[in-house]
Short mmCIF file of C-alpha atoms in Angstrom, two decimals:
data_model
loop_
_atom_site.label_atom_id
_atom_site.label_comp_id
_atom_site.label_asym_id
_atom_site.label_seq_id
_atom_site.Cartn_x
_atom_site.Cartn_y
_atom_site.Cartn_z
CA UNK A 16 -140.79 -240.15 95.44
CA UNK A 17 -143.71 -238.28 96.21
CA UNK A 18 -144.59 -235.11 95.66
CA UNK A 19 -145.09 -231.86 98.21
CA UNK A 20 -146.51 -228.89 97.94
CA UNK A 21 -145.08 -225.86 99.76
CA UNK A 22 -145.83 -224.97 103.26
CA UNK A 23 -149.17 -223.84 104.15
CA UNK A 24 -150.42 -224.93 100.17
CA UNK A 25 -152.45 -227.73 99.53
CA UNK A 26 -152.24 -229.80 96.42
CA UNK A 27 -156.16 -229.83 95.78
CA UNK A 28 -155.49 -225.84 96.37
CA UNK A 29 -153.28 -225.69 93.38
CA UNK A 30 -156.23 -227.95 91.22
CA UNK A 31 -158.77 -226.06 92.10
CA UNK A 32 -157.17 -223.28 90.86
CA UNK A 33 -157.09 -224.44 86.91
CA UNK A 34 -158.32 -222.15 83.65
CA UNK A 35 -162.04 -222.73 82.68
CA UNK A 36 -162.50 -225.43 80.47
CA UNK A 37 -159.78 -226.73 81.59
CA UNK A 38 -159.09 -230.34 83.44
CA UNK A 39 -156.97 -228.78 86.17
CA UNK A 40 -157.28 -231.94 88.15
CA UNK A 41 -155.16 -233.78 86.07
CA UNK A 42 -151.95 -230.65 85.41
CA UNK A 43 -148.91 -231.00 88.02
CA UNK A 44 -148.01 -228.63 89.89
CA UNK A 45 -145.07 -226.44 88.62
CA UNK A 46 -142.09 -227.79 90.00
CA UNK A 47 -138.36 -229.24 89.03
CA UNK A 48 -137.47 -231.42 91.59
CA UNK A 49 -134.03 -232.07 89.41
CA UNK A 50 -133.23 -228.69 89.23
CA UNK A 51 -133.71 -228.44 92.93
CA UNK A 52 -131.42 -230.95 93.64
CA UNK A 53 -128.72 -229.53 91.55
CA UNK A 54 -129.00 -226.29 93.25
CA UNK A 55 -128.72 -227.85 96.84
CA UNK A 56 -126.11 -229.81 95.69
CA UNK A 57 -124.03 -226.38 93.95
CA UNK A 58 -123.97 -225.18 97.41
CA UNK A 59 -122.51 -227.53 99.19
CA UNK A 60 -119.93 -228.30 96.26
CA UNK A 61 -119.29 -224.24 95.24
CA UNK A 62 -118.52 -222.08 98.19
CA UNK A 63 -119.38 -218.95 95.86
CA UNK A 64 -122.96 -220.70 95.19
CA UNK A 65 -124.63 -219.94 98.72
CA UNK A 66 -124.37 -215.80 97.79
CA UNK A 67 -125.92 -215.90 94.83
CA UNK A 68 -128.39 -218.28 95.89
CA UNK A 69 -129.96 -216.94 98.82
CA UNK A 70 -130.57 -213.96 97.20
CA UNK A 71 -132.69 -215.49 94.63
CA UNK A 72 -134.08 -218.08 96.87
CA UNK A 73 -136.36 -218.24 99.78
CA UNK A 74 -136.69 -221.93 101.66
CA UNK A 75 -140.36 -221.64 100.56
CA UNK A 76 -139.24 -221.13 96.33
CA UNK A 77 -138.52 -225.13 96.93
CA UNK A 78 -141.30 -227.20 96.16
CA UNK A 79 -140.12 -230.76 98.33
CA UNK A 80 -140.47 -229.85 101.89
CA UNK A 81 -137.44 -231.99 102.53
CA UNK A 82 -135.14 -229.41 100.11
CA UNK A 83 -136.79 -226.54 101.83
CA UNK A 84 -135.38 -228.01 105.31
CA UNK A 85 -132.22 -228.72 103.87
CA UNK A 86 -131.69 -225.25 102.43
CA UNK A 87 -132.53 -223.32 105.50
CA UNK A 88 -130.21 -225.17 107.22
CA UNK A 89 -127.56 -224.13 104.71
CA UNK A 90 -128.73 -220.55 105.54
CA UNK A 91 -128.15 -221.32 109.22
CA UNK A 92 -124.83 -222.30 108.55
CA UNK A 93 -123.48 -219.88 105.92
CA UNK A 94 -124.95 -216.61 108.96
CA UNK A 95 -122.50 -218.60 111.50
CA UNK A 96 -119.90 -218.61 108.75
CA UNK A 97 -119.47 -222.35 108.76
CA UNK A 98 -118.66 -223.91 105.18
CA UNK A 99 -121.52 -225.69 103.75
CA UNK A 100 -120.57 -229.63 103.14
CA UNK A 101 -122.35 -232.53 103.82
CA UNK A 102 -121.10 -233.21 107.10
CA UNK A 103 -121.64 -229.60 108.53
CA UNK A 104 -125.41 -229.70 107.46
CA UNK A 105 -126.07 -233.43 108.39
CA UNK A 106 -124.43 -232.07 112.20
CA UNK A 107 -126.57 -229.09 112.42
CA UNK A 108 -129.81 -230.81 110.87
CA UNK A 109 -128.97 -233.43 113.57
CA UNK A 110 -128.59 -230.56 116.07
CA UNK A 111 -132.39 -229.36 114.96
CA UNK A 112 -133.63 -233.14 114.86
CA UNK A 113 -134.28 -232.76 111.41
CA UNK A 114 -131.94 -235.19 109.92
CA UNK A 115 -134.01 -238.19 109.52
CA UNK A 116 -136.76 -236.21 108.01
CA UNK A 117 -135.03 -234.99 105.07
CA UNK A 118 -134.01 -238.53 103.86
CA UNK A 119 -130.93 -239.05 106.29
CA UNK A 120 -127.35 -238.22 105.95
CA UNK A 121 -127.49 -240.74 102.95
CA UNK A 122 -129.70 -237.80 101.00
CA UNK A 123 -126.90 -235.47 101.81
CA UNK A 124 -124.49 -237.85 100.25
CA UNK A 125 -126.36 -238.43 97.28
CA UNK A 126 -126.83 -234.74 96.65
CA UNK A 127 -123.23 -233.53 96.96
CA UNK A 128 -122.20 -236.58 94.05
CA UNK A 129 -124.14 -234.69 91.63
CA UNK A 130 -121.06 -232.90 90.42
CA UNK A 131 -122.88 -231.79 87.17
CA UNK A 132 -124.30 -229.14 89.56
CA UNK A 133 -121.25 -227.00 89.10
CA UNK A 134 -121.53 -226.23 85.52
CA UNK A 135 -124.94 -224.69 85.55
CA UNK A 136 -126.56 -223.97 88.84
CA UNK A 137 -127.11 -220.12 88.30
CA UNK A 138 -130.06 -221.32 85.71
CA UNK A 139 -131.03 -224.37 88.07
CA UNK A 140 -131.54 -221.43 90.30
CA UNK A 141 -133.62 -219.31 88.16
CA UNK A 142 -135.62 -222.39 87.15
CA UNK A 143 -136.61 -222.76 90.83
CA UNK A 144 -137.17 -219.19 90.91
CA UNK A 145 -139.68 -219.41 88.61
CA UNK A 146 -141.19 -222.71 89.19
CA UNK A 147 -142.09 -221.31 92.80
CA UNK A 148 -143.97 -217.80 91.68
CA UNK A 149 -145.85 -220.22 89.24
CA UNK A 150 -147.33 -222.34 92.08
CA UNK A 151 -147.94 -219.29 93.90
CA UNK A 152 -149.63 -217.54 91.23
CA UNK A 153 -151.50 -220.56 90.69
CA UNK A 154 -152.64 -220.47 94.64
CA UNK A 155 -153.23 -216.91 94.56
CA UNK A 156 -155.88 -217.61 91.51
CA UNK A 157 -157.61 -220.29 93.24
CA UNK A 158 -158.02 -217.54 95.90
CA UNK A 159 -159.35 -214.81 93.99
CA UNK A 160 -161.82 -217.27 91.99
CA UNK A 161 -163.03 -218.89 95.27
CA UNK A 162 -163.75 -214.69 96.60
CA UNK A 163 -165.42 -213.94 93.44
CA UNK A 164 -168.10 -217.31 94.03
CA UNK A 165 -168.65 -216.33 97.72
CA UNK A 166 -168.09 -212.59 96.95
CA UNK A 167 -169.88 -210.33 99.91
CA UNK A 168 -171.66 -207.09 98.94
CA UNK A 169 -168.81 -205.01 99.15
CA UNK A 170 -166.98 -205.04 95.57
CA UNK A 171 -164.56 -202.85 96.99
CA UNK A 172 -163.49 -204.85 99.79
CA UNK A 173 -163.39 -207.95 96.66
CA UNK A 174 -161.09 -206.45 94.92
CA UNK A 175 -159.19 -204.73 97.51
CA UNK A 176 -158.65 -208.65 98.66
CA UNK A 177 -157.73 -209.54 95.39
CA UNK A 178 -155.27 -206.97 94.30
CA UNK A 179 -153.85 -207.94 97.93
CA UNK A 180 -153.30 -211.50 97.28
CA UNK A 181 -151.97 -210.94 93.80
CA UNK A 182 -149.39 -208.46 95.54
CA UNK A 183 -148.53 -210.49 97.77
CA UNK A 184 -146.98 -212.85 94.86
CA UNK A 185 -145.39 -210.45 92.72
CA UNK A 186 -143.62 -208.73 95.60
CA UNK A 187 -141.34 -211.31 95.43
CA UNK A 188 -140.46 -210.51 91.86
CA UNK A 189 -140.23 -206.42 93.02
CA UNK A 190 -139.18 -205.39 96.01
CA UNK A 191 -140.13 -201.85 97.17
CA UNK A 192 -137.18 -199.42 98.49
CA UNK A 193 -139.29 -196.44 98.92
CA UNK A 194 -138.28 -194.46 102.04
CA UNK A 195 -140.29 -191.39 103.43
CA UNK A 196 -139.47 -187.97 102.90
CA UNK A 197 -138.96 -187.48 106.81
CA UNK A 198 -136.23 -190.31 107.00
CA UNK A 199 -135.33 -189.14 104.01
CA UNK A 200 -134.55 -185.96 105.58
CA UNK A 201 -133.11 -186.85 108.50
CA UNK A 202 -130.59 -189.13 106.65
CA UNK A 203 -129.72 -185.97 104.54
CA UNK A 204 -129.00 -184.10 107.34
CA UNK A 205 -127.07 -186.24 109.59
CA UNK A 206 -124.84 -186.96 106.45
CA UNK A 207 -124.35 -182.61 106.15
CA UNK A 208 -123.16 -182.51 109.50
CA UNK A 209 -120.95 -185.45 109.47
CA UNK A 210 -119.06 -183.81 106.47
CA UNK A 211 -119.52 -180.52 108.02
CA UNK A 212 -117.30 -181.93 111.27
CA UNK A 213 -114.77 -184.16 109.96
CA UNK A 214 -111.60 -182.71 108.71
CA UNK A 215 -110.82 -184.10 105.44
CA UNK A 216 -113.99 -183.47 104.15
CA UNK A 217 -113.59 -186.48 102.10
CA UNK A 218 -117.16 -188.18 102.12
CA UNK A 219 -116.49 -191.37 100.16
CA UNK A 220 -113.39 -193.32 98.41
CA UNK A 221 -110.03 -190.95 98.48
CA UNK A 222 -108.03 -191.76 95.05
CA UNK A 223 -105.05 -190.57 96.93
CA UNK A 224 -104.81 -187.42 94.37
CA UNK A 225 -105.28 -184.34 95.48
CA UNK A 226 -106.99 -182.47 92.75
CA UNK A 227 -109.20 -185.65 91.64
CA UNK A 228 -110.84 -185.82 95.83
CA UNK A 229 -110.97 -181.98 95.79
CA UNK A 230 -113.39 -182.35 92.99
CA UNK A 231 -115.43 -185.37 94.12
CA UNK A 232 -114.45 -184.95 97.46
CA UNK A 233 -114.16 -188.93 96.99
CA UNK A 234 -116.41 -192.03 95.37
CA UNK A 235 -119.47 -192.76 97.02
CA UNK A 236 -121.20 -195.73 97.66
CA UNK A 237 -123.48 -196.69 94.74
CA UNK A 238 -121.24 -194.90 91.81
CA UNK A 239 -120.48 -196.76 88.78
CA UNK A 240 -117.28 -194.76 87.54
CA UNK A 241 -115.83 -195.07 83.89
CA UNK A 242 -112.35 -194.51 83.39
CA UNK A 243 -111.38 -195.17 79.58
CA UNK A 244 -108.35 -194.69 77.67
CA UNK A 245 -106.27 -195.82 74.30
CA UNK A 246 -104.47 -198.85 74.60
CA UNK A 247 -101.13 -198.09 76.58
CA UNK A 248 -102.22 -195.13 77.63
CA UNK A 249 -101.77 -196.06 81.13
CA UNK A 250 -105.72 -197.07 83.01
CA UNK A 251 -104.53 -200.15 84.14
CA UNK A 252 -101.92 -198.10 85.97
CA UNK A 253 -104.29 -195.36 87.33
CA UNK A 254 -106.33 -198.24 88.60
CA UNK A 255 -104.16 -200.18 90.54
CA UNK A 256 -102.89 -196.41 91.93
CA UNK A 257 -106.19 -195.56 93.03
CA UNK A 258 -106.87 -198.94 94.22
CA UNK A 259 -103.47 -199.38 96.34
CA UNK A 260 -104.07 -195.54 97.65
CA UNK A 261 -107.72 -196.44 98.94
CA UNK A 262 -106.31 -199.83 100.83
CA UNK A 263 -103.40 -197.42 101.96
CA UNK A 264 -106.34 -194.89 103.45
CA UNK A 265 -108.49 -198.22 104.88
CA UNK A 266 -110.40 -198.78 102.49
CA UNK A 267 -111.04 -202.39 101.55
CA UNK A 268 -110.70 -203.23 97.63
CA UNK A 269 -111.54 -205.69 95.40
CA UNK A 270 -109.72 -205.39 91.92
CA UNK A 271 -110.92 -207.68 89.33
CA UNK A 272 -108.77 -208.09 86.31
CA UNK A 273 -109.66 -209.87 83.46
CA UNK A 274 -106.48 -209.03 81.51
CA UNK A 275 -103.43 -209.59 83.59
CA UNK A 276 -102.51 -212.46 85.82
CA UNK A 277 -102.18 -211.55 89.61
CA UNK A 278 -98.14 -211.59 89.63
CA UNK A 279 -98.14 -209.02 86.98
CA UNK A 280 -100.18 -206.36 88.74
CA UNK A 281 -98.48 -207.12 91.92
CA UNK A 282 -95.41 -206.22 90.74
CA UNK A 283 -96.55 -202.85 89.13
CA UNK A 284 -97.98 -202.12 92.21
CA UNK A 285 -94.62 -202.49 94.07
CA UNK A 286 -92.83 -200.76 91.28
CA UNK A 287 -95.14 -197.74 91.68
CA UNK A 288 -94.78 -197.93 95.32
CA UNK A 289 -91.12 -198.32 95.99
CA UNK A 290 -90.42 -196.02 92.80
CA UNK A 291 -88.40 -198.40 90.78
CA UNK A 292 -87.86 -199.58 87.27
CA UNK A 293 -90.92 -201.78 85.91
CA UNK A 294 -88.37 -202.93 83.12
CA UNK A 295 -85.44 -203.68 85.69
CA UNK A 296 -87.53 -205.43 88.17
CA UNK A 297 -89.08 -208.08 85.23
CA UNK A 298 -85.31 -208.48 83.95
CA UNK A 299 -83.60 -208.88 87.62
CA UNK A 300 -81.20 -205.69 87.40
CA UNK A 301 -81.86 -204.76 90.94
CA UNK A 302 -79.05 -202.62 92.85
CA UNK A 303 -78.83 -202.69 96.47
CA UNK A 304 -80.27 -199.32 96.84
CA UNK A 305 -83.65 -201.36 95.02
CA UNK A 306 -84.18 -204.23 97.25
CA UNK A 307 -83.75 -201.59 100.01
CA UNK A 308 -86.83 -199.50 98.68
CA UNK A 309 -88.88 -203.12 97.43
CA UNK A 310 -88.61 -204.11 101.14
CA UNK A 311 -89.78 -200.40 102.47
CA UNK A 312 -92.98 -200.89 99.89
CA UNK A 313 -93.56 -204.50 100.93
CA UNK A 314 -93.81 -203.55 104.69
CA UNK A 315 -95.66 -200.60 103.65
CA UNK A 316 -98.23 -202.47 101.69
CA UNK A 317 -98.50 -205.88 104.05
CA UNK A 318 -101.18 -204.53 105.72
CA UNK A 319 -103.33 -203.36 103.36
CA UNK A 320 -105.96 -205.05 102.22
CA UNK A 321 -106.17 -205.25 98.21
CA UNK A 322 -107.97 -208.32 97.03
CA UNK A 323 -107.23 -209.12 93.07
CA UNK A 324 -109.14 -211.89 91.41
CA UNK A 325 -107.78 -212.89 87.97
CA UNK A 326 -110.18 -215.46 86.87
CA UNK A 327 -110.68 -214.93 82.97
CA UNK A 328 -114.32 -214.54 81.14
CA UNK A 329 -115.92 -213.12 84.63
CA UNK A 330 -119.40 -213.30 84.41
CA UNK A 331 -120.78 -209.90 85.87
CA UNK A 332 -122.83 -212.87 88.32
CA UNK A 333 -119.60 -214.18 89.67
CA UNK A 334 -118.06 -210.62 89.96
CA UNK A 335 -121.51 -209.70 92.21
CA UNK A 336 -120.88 -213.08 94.17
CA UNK A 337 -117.50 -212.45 94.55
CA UNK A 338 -117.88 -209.43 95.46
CA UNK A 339 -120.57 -209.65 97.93
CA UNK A 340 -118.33 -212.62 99.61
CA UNK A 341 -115.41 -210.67 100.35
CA UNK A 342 -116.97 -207.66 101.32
CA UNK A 343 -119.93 -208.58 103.09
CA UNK A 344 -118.55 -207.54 106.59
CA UNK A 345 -117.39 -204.29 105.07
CA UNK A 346 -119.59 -200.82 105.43
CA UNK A 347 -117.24 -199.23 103.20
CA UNK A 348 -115.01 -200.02 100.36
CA UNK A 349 -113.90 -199.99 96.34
CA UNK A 350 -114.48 -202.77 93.57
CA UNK A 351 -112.35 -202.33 90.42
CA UNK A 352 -112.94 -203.90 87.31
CA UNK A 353 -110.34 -204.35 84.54
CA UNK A 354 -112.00 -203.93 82.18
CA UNK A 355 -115.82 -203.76 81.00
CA UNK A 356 -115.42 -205.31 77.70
CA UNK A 357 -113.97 -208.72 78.48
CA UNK A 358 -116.13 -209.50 81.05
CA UNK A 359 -119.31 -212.28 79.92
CA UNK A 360 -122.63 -211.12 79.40
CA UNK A 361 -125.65 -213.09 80.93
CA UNK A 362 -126.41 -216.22 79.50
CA UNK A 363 -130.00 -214.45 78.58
CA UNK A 364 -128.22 -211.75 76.72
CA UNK A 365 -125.53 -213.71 74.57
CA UNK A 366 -127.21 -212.91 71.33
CA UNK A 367 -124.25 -211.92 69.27
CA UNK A 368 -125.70 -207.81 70.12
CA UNK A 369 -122.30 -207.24 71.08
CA UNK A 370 -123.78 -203.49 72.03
CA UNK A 371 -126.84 -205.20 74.00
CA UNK A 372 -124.69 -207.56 75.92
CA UNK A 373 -122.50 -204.25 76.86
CA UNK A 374 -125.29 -202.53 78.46
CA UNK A 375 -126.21 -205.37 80.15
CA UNK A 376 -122.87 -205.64 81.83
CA UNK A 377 -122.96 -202.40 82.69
CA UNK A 378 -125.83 -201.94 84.16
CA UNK A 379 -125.03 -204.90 86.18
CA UNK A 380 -122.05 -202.72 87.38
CA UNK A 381 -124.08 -199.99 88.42
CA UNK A 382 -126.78 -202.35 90.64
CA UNK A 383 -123.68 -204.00 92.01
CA UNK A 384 -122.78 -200.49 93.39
CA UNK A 385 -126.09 -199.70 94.62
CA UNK A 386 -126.26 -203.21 95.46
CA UNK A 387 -122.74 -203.39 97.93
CA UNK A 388 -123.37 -199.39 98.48
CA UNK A 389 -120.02 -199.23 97.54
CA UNK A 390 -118.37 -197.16 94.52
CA UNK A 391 -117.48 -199.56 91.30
CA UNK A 392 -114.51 -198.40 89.20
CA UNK A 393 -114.79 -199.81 85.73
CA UNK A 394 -112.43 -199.73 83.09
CA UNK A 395 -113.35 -199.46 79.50
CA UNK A 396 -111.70 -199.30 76.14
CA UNK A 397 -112.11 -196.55 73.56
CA UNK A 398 -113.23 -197.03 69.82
CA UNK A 399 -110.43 -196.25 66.71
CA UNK A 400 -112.35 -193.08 66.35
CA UNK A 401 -109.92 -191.52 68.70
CA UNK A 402 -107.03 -192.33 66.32
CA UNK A 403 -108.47 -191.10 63.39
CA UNK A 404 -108.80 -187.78 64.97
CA UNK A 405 -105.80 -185.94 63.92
CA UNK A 406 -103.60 -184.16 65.93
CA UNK A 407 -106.14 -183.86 68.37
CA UNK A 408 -106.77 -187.18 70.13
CA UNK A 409 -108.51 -185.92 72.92
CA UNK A 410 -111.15 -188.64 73.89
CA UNK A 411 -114.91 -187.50 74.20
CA UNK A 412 -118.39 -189.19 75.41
CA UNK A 413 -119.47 -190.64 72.05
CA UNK A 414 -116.00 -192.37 71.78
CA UNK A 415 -116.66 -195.05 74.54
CA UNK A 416 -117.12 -198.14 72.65
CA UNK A 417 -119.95 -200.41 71.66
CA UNK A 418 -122.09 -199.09 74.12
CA UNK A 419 -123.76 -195.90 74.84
CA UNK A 420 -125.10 -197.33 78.01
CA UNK A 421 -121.83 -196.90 79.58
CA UNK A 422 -121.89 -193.11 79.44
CA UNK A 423 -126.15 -193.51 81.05
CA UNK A 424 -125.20 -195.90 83.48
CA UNK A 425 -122.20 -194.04 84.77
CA UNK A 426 -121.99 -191.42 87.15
CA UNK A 427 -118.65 -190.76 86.71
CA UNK A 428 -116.86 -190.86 83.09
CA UNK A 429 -113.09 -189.79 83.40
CA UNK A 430 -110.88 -190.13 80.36
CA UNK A 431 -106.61 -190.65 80.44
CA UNK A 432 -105.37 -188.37 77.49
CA UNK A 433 -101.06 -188.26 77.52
CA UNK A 434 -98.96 -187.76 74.22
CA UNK A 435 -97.26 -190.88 73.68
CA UNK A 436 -94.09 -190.12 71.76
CA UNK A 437 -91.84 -187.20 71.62
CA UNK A 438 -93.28 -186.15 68.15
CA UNK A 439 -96.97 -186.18 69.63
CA UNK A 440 -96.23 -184.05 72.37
CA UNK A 441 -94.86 -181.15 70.20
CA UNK A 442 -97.92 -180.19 69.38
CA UNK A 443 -99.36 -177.62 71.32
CA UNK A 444 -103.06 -179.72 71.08
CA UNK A 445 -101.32 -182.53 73.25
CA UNK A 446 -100.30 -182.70 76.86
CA UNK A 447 -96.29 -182.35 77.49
CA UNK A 448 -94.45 -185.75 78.04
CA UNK A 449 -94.34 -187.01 81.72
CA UNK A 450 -97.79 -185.59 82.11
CA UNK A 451 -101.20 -186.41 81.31
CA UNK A 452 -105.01 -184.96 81.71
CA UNK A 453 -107.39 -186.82 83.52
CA UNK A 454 -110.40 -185.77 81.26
CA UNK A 455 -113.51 -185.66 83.66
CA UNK A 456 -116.39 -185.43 80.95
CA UNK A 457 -119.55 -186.34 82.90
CA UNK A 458 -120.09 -185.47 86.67
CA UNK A 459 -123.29 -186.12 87.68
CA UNK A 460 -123.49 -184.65 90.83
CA UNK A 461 -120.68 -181.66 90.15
CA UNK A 462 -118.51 -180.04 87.84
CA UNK A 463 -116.37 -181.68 85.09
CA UNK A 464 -113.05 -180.36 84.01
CA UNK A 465 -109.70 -181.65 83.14
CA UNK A 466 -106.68 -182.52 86.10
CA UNK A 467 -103.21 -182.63 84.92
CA UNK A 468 -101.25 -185.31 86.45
CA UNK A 469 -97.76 -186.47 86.52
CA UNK A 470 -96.54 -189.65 84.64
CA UNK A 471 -93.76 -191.81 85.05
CA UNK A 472 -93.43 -194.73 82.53
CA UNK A 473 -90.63 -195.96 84.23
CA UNK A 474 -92.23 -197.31 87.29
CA UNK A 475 -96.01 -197.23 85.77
CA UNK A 476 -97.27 -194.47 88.00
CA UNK A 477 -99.53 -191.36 88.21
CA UNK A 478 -98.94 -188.59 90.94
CA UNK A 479 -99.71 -185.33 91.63
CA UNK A 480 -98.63 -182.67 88.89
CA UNK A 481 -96.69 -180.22 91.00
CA UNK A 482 -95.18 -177.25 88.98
CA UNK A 483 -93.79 -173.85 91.16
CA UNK A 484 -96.77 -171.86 90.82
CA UNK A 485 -98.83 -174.67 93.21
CA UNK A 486 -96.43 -175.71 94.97
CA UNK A 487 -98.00 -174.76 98.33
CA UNK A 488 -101.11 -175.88 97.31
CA UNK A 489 -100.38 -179.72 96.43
CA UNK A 490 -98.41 -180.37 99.59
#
C-alpha cells in the first residue's frame, strides 16, 4: 500500500527536514502502519479500548489518512454512545460518504480479524503515540531550518517563531492546566458559600460515620486516601462500609477488588446491612427472623448504585479505563481499590523494584483522582514491623509497606488498629474488644487524630462508637 503523510504535511516536508550530512531523502517517515492497525482493530474488538485510546490519541497521531478517518469515526460513535463494531462504523462512515475511501467495508472486516490486537494494544497505542510526535518534530525542524535560511532582520521575531513551532509539538506531550488567580478566586469563593448554605456541611464523599465526616467534612474530588491495616484486622470491611454508605447517600462507587470474588463481598455487605451472622449466612443457618431482615437490606440496597469489578492482576491502566467508563456521566462519586499491592505495575516499570513499581501504582492512583475529580480510596497492607512491636502494635507512617510513596502521594493516610484476642485487649496499650481506632496519621488539609469506632465481627461491620457520655452527640 502506499504511504501518507498526515494532514496538512507533505512527504518532501518531512525530507527536507533531515540532519546535516545526512541523506534525508532516502529515511521513511516515522510511522507503524501495523501497530496502527492493531489499535483500530482493539477498539472495535475491546469495548474498554476506545477510553484509553482517545486519550492518548488524536485522529492526526495516525499516519494513513484512511486510519485517521476510520478512528474519528469511532470517536463519533463512542460521543453518541453507540458500540464500536464493524458494522456500526461501516453505517456511519457510509452516513459521512466516507466508506469507500477508507478501503470499503472489506477494510473494516479485515481489521476487526486481527484478534492479536487484544493482547497488547495499550503499547500499539503508545507506539503510535510516539511515531506521530516524531513526524511532527521532524516537520517542525524542517520549519525552523527553512526560517533560519530566509531569516528576516528581526532575530527576535526568528526565534520567537521557532520556540512557537517547537511548542506547538511538545504541547501535545504537556498539557497546561494553569488557571488565573481571578478564576481562581472566584471558584474559591463560590465553593465558601456553597458550604456556607447547605446544611450538612458535608463538601465531598460522606463515609456514613459521624466522627470520620466531622473531621474531613467528607472526601473530595482528587484525594488519594490510604487506609492500611494488619491482616484481619478488618479494611476490607471498613471499605465496603464506606463504600455501601456513600451509594446509600447518592454517591456513585466503583469498588475494585483484587482479592475477593464479587459473591463474597456481596454477601458481607448484606450481612453488615441487615445485621446478621457472616458465619450463619455462608453455612445456611438462617431463622425466619433472618430472611426477614436479608429482604429489608436487599430492598434497601437495590437502588443503590455500587459497582464491584473483581478481575484479578488489575493493571492501574484498566482500573483508569474502567473507571473512566462507568463514571464518565458522573460529576461526583468514590473509586475503591482493594488493595494497592496486588494490583500490576506498568509494563515500563516491571523491573523486579518491587518498591519502584509501588510508587508507580500509586501515583497512578492519585492522577486517577485528579484525573475523574473524584476521591480514590486505596487499601494497603502493612509491613511485619507492626508485629514485632510489642505490646504496642499501633501502626505508624513508616510502617506502610514497600513504598514510601504511598504516604507522599496520599492525602489522606488512616490506619485500623483493634486488639484481636481477649489476651491483647487486656492491655491497657490496646483498644477494648468490640472497638477499634481509626488512626488518622496524615491530614493534609486538617487535623489528624484517632476515632474510636465500634466493631462487630459477627456481621463484619464498623459503626459509630456510642458510649453514655456522647450519647446526644452521635445521634
Amino acid at each position: 500500500m502506499p504511504n501518507y503523510a498526515s494532514p496538512g504535511v507533505r512527504a518532501d516536508e518531512y525530507n527536507g527536514g533531515g540532519l546535516p550530512g545526512t541523506a534525508s531523502g532516502n529515511r521513511q517517515i516515522p510511522q507503524n502502519i501495523e501497530a496502527e492497525q492493531s489499535v483500530l482493530a482493539a477498539c472495535m474488538l475491546n469495548p474498554d479500548a476506545i477510553d484509553e485510546v482517545a486519550s492518548k490519541l488524536t485522529p492526526e497521531s495516525f499516519f494513513r489518512p484512511a486510519h485517521q478517518t476510520i478512528f474519528r469515526s469511532m470517536l463519533e460513535l463512542h460521543a453518541r454512545n453507540i458500540p464500536i463494531d464493524q458494522l456500526s462504523l461501516a453505517e456511519n462512515l457510509r452516513a459521512n460518504g466516507q466508506l469507500e475511501a477508507v478501503g470499503g467495508a472489506s477494510y473494516l472486516v479485515d481489521l476487526a480479524d486481527n484478534t492479536f490486537a487484544l493482547t497488547n494494544w495499550v503499547t500499539h497505542t503508545d507506539i503510535v503515540k510516539r511515531q506521530a510526535v516524531l513526524r511532527d518534530l521532524i516537520y517542525a525542524s524542517s520549519q525552523i531550518k527553512a526560517l533560519a535560511y530566509d531569516a528576516p532582520d528581526d532575530l527576535d521575531q526568528v526565534v520567537e517563531t521557532a520556540e512557537k513551532t517547537l511548542f506547538n509539538v511538545t504541547e501535545q506531550r504537556v498539557s497546561s492546566s494553569f488557571k488565573s488567580l481571578n478564576d481562581l478566586l472566584t471558584d474559591a469563593f463560590d465553593e465558601i458559600t456553597k458550604l456556607a448554605e447547605q446544611k450538612s456541611h458535608l463538601a465531598g464523599v460522606p463515609t456514613g460515620f459521624a466522627d470520620v465526616d466531622n473531621l474531613f467534612h467528607g472526601w473530595r474530588g482528587g484525594d488519594l486516601i490510604i487506609l492500611a491495616a494488619r491482616p484481619g484486622v478488618g479494611k476490607t470491611s471498613l471499605a465496603l462500609n464506606i463504600a455501601t454508605n456513600a451509594a446509600k447517600a447518592g454517591y456513585p462507587v466503583t469498588f475494585f477488588s483484587l482479592e475477593m470474588s464479587a459473591s463474597q463481598l456481596v454477601q458481607r455487605i448484606l450481612c453488615a446491612e441487615a445485621h446478621i451472622s457472616l458465619e450463619k449466612v455462608r453455612g445456611g443457618f438462617l431463622g425466619e427472623s433472618d430472611w426477614q431482615q436479608l429482604a429489608d437490606a436487599i430492598t434497601r440496597l437495590s437502588n443503590c448504585e455500587l459497582y464491584i469489578d473483581d478481575t484479578p492482576s488489575l493493571s492501574i491502566l484498566e482500573a483508569r479505563a474502567k473507571a473512566r467508563r462507568e463514571l464518565r456521566d458522573k460529576d461526583k462519586g468514590l473509586i475503591v481499590v482493594d488493595y494497592l499491592q496486588l494490583m500490576s505495575p506498568p509494563q515500563t516499570r516491571k523491573d523486579g523494584n518491587r518498591a519502584v513499581e509501588v510508587g508507580e501504582i500509586s501515583r497512578g492512583l492519585k492522577v486517577l483522582a485528579k484525573e475523574m475529580n473524584m476521591p480514590v480510596l486505596s487499601l494497603s497492607q502493612l509491613s511485619r514491623a507492626v508485629e514485632q512491636r510489642g505490646k504496642s502494635k499501633r501502626p505508624m507512617l513508616s510502617d506502610l509497606r514497600e513504598s514510601g510513596s504511598i504516604e507522599q502521594d496520599a492525602d489522606i493516610v488512616m490506619f485500623i488498629d483493634r486488639s484481636m484476642d481477649e489476651m491483647e485487649a487486656e492491655s491497657d496499650e490496646r483498644p477494648e474488644l468490640g472497638t477499634a481506632n481509626l488512626i488518622v496519621a496524615k491530614h493534609r488539609n486538617g487535623a489528624t487524630r484517632d476515632i474510636t469506632l465500634s466493631w462487630s465481627a459477627e456481621n463484619t461491620a464498623f459503626g459509630d462508637y456510642v458510649d453514655g457520655s456522647r450519647y446526644d452527640d452521635i445521634i
